[in-house]
Tab-separated table of C-alpha atoms and ligand atoms in Angstrom:
chain	number	residue	atom	x	y	z
K	1	MET	CA	47.334	160.452	-203.635
K	2	LYS	CA	44.930	161.745	-201.061
K	3	LYS	CA	42.079	161.101	-203.346
K	4	ILE	CA	43.212	157.387	-203.817
K	5	SER	CA	43.674	156.714	-200.097
K	6	ARG	CA	40.093	158.259	-199.474
K	7	ARG	CA	38.688	156.016	-202.131
K	8	MET	CA	40.537	153.122	-200.551
K	9	ALA	CA	39.305	153.943	-197.100
K	10	LEU	CA	35.793	154.178	-198.394
K	11	LYS	CA	36.109	150.792	-200.226
K	12	THR	CA	37.538	149.160	-197.166
K	13	GLY	CA	34.728	150.676	-195.096
K	14	ILE	CA	32.218	149.354	-197.476
K	15	VAL	CA	33.719	145.817	-197.470
K	16	ALA	CA	33.940	145.994	-193.638
K	17	GLY	CA	30.181	146.960	-193.531
K	18	ILE	CA	29.190	144.164	-195.914
K	19	ALA	CA	31.207	141.690	-193.668
K	20	ALA	CA	29.603	142.960	-190.583
K	21	ALA	CA	26.102	142.623	-191.985
K	22	ALA	CA	26.778	139.122	-193.234
K	23	LYS	CA	28.050	138.119	-189.736
K	24	ALA	CA	24.861	139.731	-188.149
K	25	SER	CA	22.698	137.795	-190.550
K	26	ASP	CA	24.498	134.489	-189.817
K	27	ALA	CA	24.050	135.210	-186.063
K	28	ALA	CA	20.312	135.858	-186.645
K	29	SER	CA	19.824	132.647	-188.503
K	30	ILE	CA	21.723	130.706	-185.889
K	31	LEU	CA	19.925	132.383	-182.962
K	32	GLN	CA	16.430	133.114	-184.352
K	33	VAL	CA	14.322	134.583	-181.548
K	34	ASP	CA	10.708	133.680	-181.597
K	35	HIS	CA	7.886	135.919	-180.411
K	36	PRO	CA	6.286	134.359	-177.249
K	37	THR	CA	2.761	132.916	-177.726
K	38	PRO	CA	0.299	135.906	-177.120
K	39	SER	CA	-1.711	135.648	-173.840
K	40	GLU	CA	-5.476	135.839	-173.697
K	41	ILE	CA	-7.886	136.094	-170.779
K	42	LYS	CA	-8.648	132.948	-168.758
K	43	GLY	CA	-12.390	133.401	-169.198
K	44	PRO	CA	-15.007	132.531	-166.640
K	45	PHE	CA	-15.091	128.694	-167.030
K	46	TYR	CA	-11.749	127.479	-165.469
K	47	PRO	CA	-12.749	124.185	-163.841
K	48	VAL	CA	-13.891	124.420	-160.168
K	49	VAL	CA	-15.226	120.991	-159.775
K	50	ALA	CA	-12.508	118.488	-158.687
K	51	GLN	CA	-11.945	115.591	-161.065
K	52	LYS	CA	-9.523	112.711	-160.740
K	53	ASP	CA	-9.119	112.049	-164.466
K	54	LYS	CA	-6.966	114.769	-166.010
K	55	ASP	CA	-4.963	112.658	-168.438
K	56	PHE	CA	-4.070	113.147	-172.114
K	57	ASP	CA	-7.244	111.472	-173.463
K	58	LEU	CA	-10.154	113.745	-172.904
K	59	THR	CA	-12.467	111.503	-174.990
K	60	VAL	CA	-12.852	108.950	-172.226
K	61	VAL	CA	-13.630	109.505	-168.606
K	62	ASP	CA	-12.181	106.885	-166.170
K	63	GLY	CA	-14.920	104.535	-165.042
K	64	ARG	CA	-17.240	105.385	-167.916
K	65	SER	CA	-17.769	103.014	-170.885
K	66	THR	CA	-19.124	105.469	-173.468
K	67	ALA	CA	-16.872	107.814	-175.352
K	68	ALA	CA	-17.473	111.535	-175.565
K	69	LYS	CA	-19.796	112.835	-178.362
K	70	GLY	CA	-18.271	114.769	-181.233
K	71	GLU	CA	-15.377	114.695	-183.684
K	72	ALA	CA	-12.214	113.085	-182.168
K	73	ILE	CA	-9.142	115.040	-182.844
K	74	VAL	CA	-5.411	114.996	-181.828
K	75	LEU	CA	-3.544	117.886	-180.592
K	76	ASP	CA	0.141	117.614	-181.156
K	77	VAL	CA	1.662	120.269	-178.952
K	78	ARG	CA	5.314	121.442	-178.590
K	79	VAL	CA	6.379	123.860	-175.791
K	80	VAL	CA	9.641	125.744	-176.696
K	81	ASP	CA	11.427	128.845	-175.446
K	82	THR	CA	12.105	131.943	-177.588
K	83	VAL	CA	15.077	130.393	-179.157
K	84	GLY	CA	13.223	127.204	-180.209
K	85	LYS	CA	14.615	124.861	-177.420
K	86	GLY	CA	12.114	122.280	-176.145
K	87	VAL	CA	10.787	122.993	-172.648
K	88	SER	CA	10.251	119.547	-170.926
K	89	ASP	CA	8.329	119.053	-167.741
K	90	ALA	CA	6.228	122.159	-168.126
K	91	THR	CA	2.757	121.833	-166.586
K	92	VAL	CA	0.239	122.115	-169.375
K	93	ASP	CA	-3.324	122.659	-168.192
K	94	ILE	CA	-6.093	122.712	-170.764
K	95	TRP	CA	-9.883	123.116	-170.580
K	96	GLN	CA	-12.610	123.366	-173.151
K	97	ALA	CA	-16.269	123.056	-173.947
K	98	CYS	CA	-17.734	119.652	-175.086
K	99	ALA	CA	-19.129	119.146	-178.541
K	100	SER	CA	-22.360	121.003	-177.735
K	101	GLY	CA	-20.370	124.063	-176.509
K	102	LYS	CA	-21.020	123.514	-172.846
K	103	TYR	CA	-18.412	123.699	-170.117
K	104	SER	CA	-18.339	121.468	-167.133
K	105	HIS	CA	-18.772	124.490	-164.888
K	106	PRO	CA	-21.609	125.485	-162.540
K	107	HIS	CA	-21.887	129.008	-163.914
K	108	ASP	CA	-21.934	128.238	-167.622
K	109	PRO	CA	-25.329	129.730	-168.681
K	110	ASN	CA	-25.296	127.887	-172.099
K	111	PRO	CA	-28.515	125.910	-172.216
K	112	ALA	CA	-26.752	123.292	-174.452
K	113	GLU	CA	-26.681	119.714	-173.265
K	114	PRO	CA	-23.615	118.809	-171.261
K	115	ASP	CA	-21.746	115.653	-172.076
K	116	PRO	CA	-20.842	113.654	-168.881
K	117	ASN	CA	-18.565	111.421	-170.938
K	118	PHE	CA	-16.304	114.211	-171.919
K	119	GLN	CA	-13.327	114.922	-169.653
K	120	GLY	CA	-13.152	118.595	-170.491
K	121	TRP	CA	-10.049	119.207	-168.378
K	122	ALA	CA	-6.354	117.841	-168.413
K	123	ILE	CA	-3.296	118.718	-166.513
K	124	VAL	CA	-0.266	116.925	-167.876
K	125	PRO	CA	3.558	117.576	-168.112
K	126	SER	CA	5.305	118.258	-171.441
K	127	GLY	CA	7.586	115.319	-172.362
K	128	GLU	CA	11.108	115.274	-173.696
K	129	ASN	CA	11.831	118.066	-176.186
K	130	GLY	CA	8.625	119.841	-174.892
K	131	SER	CA	6.332	117.547	-176.917
K	132	LEU	CA	2.991	116.146	-175.831
K	133	ARG	CA	-0.159	114.833	-177.617
K	134	PHE	CA	-3.784	115.182	-176.408
K	135	LYS	CA	-6.716	113.280	-177.719
K	136	THR	CA	-9.882	115.342	-177.459
K	137	ILE	CA	-12.934	116.325	-179.344
K	138	MET	CA	-13.513	119.472	-181.502
K	139	PRO	CA	-14.963	121.962	-178.990
K	140	GLY	CA	-18.389	123.387	-179.823
K	141	ALA	CA	-18.978	127.057	-180.597
K	142	TYR	CA	-21.001	128.828	-177.834
K	143	PRO	CA	-22.852	132.080	-177.299
K	144	ALA	CA	-20.870	134.678	-175.332
K	145	ALA	CA	-23.169	137.749	-175.817
K	146	ARG	CA	-25.751	138.909	-178.108
K	147	GLU	CA	-24.501	138.713	-181.591
K	148	TRP	CA	-21.256	137.104	-180.499
K	149	THR	CA	-20.630	133.347	-180.774
K	150	ARG	CA	-17.158	132.196	-179.653
K	151	PRO	CA	-15.428	130.056	-182.270
K	152	PRO	CA	-14.165	126.624	-181.191
K	153	HIS	CA	-11.187	127.122	-178.998
K	154	ILE	CA	-9.081	125.415	-176.260
K	155	HIS	CA	-7.872	127.287	-173.129
K	156	PHE	CA	-4.271	126.679	-172.104
K	157	LYS	CA	-2.277	127.559	-169.000
K	158	VAL	CA	1.327	126.573	-169.268
K	159	SER	CA	3.793	127.046	-166.412
K	160	LYS	CA	7.361	126.050	-165.512
K	161	ARG	CA	9.773	127.588	-163.031
K	162	GLY	CA	11.913	130.064	-164.659
K	163	TYR	CA	9.401	131.042	-167.344
K	164	VAL	CA	6.521	133.473	-167.483
K	165	GLU	CA	3.279	131.703	-166.966
K	166	LEU	CA	1.163	131.701	-170.165
K	167	VAL	CA	-2.506	131.747	-170.206
K	168	THR	CA	-4.014	131.710	-173.697
K	169	GLN	CA	-6.596	130.358	-176.085
K	170	MET	CA	-5.886	128.138	-179.085
K	171	TYR	CA	-8.023	128.392	-182.235
K	172	PHE	CA	-8.580	126.158	-185.301
K	173	PRO	CA	-7.532	127.196	-188.724
K	174	GLY	CA	-10.195	128.326	-191.284
K	175	HIS	CA	-13.116	128.299	-188.845
K	176	PRO	CA	-15.719	130.882	-190.153
K	177	LEU	CA	-16.365	132.220	-186.620
K	178	ASN	CA	-12.665	133.194	-186.200
K	179	THR	CA	-13.265	136.241	-188.502
K	180	ASP	CA	-15.689	137.988	-186.082
K	181	ASP	CA	-14.505	136.760	-182.732
K	182	ARG	CA	-14.132	139.790	-180.437
K	183	LEU	CA	-11.141	138.341	-178.614
K	184	LEU	CA	-9.250	136.973	-181.523
K	185	ASN	CA	-9.753	140.161	-183.554
K	186	ARG	CA	-8.061	142.305	-180.912
K	187	LYS	CA	-4.904	140.577	-181.912
K	188	SER	CA	-2.636	141.608	-184.814
K	189	ASP	CA	-2.449	139.302	-187.822
K	190	ALA	CA	0.905	138.097	-186.714
K	191	GLU	CA	-0.392	137.223	-183.141
K	192	GLN	CA	-3.358	135.495	-184.623
K	193	THR	CA	-1.093	133.305	-186.641
K	194	LEU	CA	0.665	132.262	-183.459
K	195	MET	CA	-2.752	131.524	-181.822
K	196	ILE	CA	-4.246	129.389	-184.457
K	197	ALA	CA	-3.151	125.727	-184.671
K	198	LYS	CA	-2.062	124.146	-187.923
K	199	HIS	CA	-3.942	121.281	-189.439
K	200	VAL	CA	-1.243	118.612	-190.190
K	201	SER	CA	-3.235	115.298	-190.841
K	202	ASP	CA	-6.738	113.966	-191.475
K	203	THR	CA	-5.979	110.349	-190.362
K	204	PRO	CA	-6.607	110.875	-187.457
K	205	LYS	CA	-7.492	114.547	-187.660
K	206	THR	CA	-4.417	116.246	-186.078
K	207	PHE	CA	-3.562	119.811	-185.275
K	208	HIS	CA	-0.121	121.059	-184.369
K	209	TYR	CA	0.219	123.890	-181.820
K	210	ARG	CA	3.552	125.524	-180.956
K	211	ILE	CA	3.692	127.179	-177.594
K	212	VAL	CA	6.614	129.688	-177.070
K	213	LEU	CA	7.355	130.485	-173.503
K	214	GLN	CA	9.373	133.580	-172.420
K	215	LYS	CA	12.018	133.268	-169.697
K	216	ALA	CA	11.132	134.955	-166.519
Q	301	FE2	FE1	-13.871	129.437	-173.700
């Protein structure tokens, strides 16, 4: 009798355990928590020269008739919180080198030719559901030190009240210079995956980049 009740108790315990695990897994699938986008150094070339035109289209500068040199691309960005909810009206600040790898910054030592028709800097709000689209050009690689060439990347600073400000750099998938980049390679494989945009279309060439902000 004692033996049966112990067996029963054990059985009931196992069933209860399975039920609890199922409940936990349901909860996890409903409330999947994302890792925030890893941060990265701001670097020395955050713009310091005032410019009026900081809109979504970096391929054309207001008042100039010639488009920027280089391969035009679209960046389809979505800003979300750690449970995947879109964050609208976040301030998204991006800056990058032109096609030759030169920043519009007085202290950039790269001897490459600057492109006066490239906007190079944008500050725009995220829209409904945290979505926004930039038109820009594929940034050029540039020398950072002896035997170190930075792969094409775009700098981001994303802020909104109630969230931790994110400063990071976005990379392009499959670029051969990614492999040896001294900054990107300090990150774990999982972190690198979060920092590399996804190629989603060729017409026009479009990359998707998901930015996950952490609540403050
Ligand atoms: Fe950079």
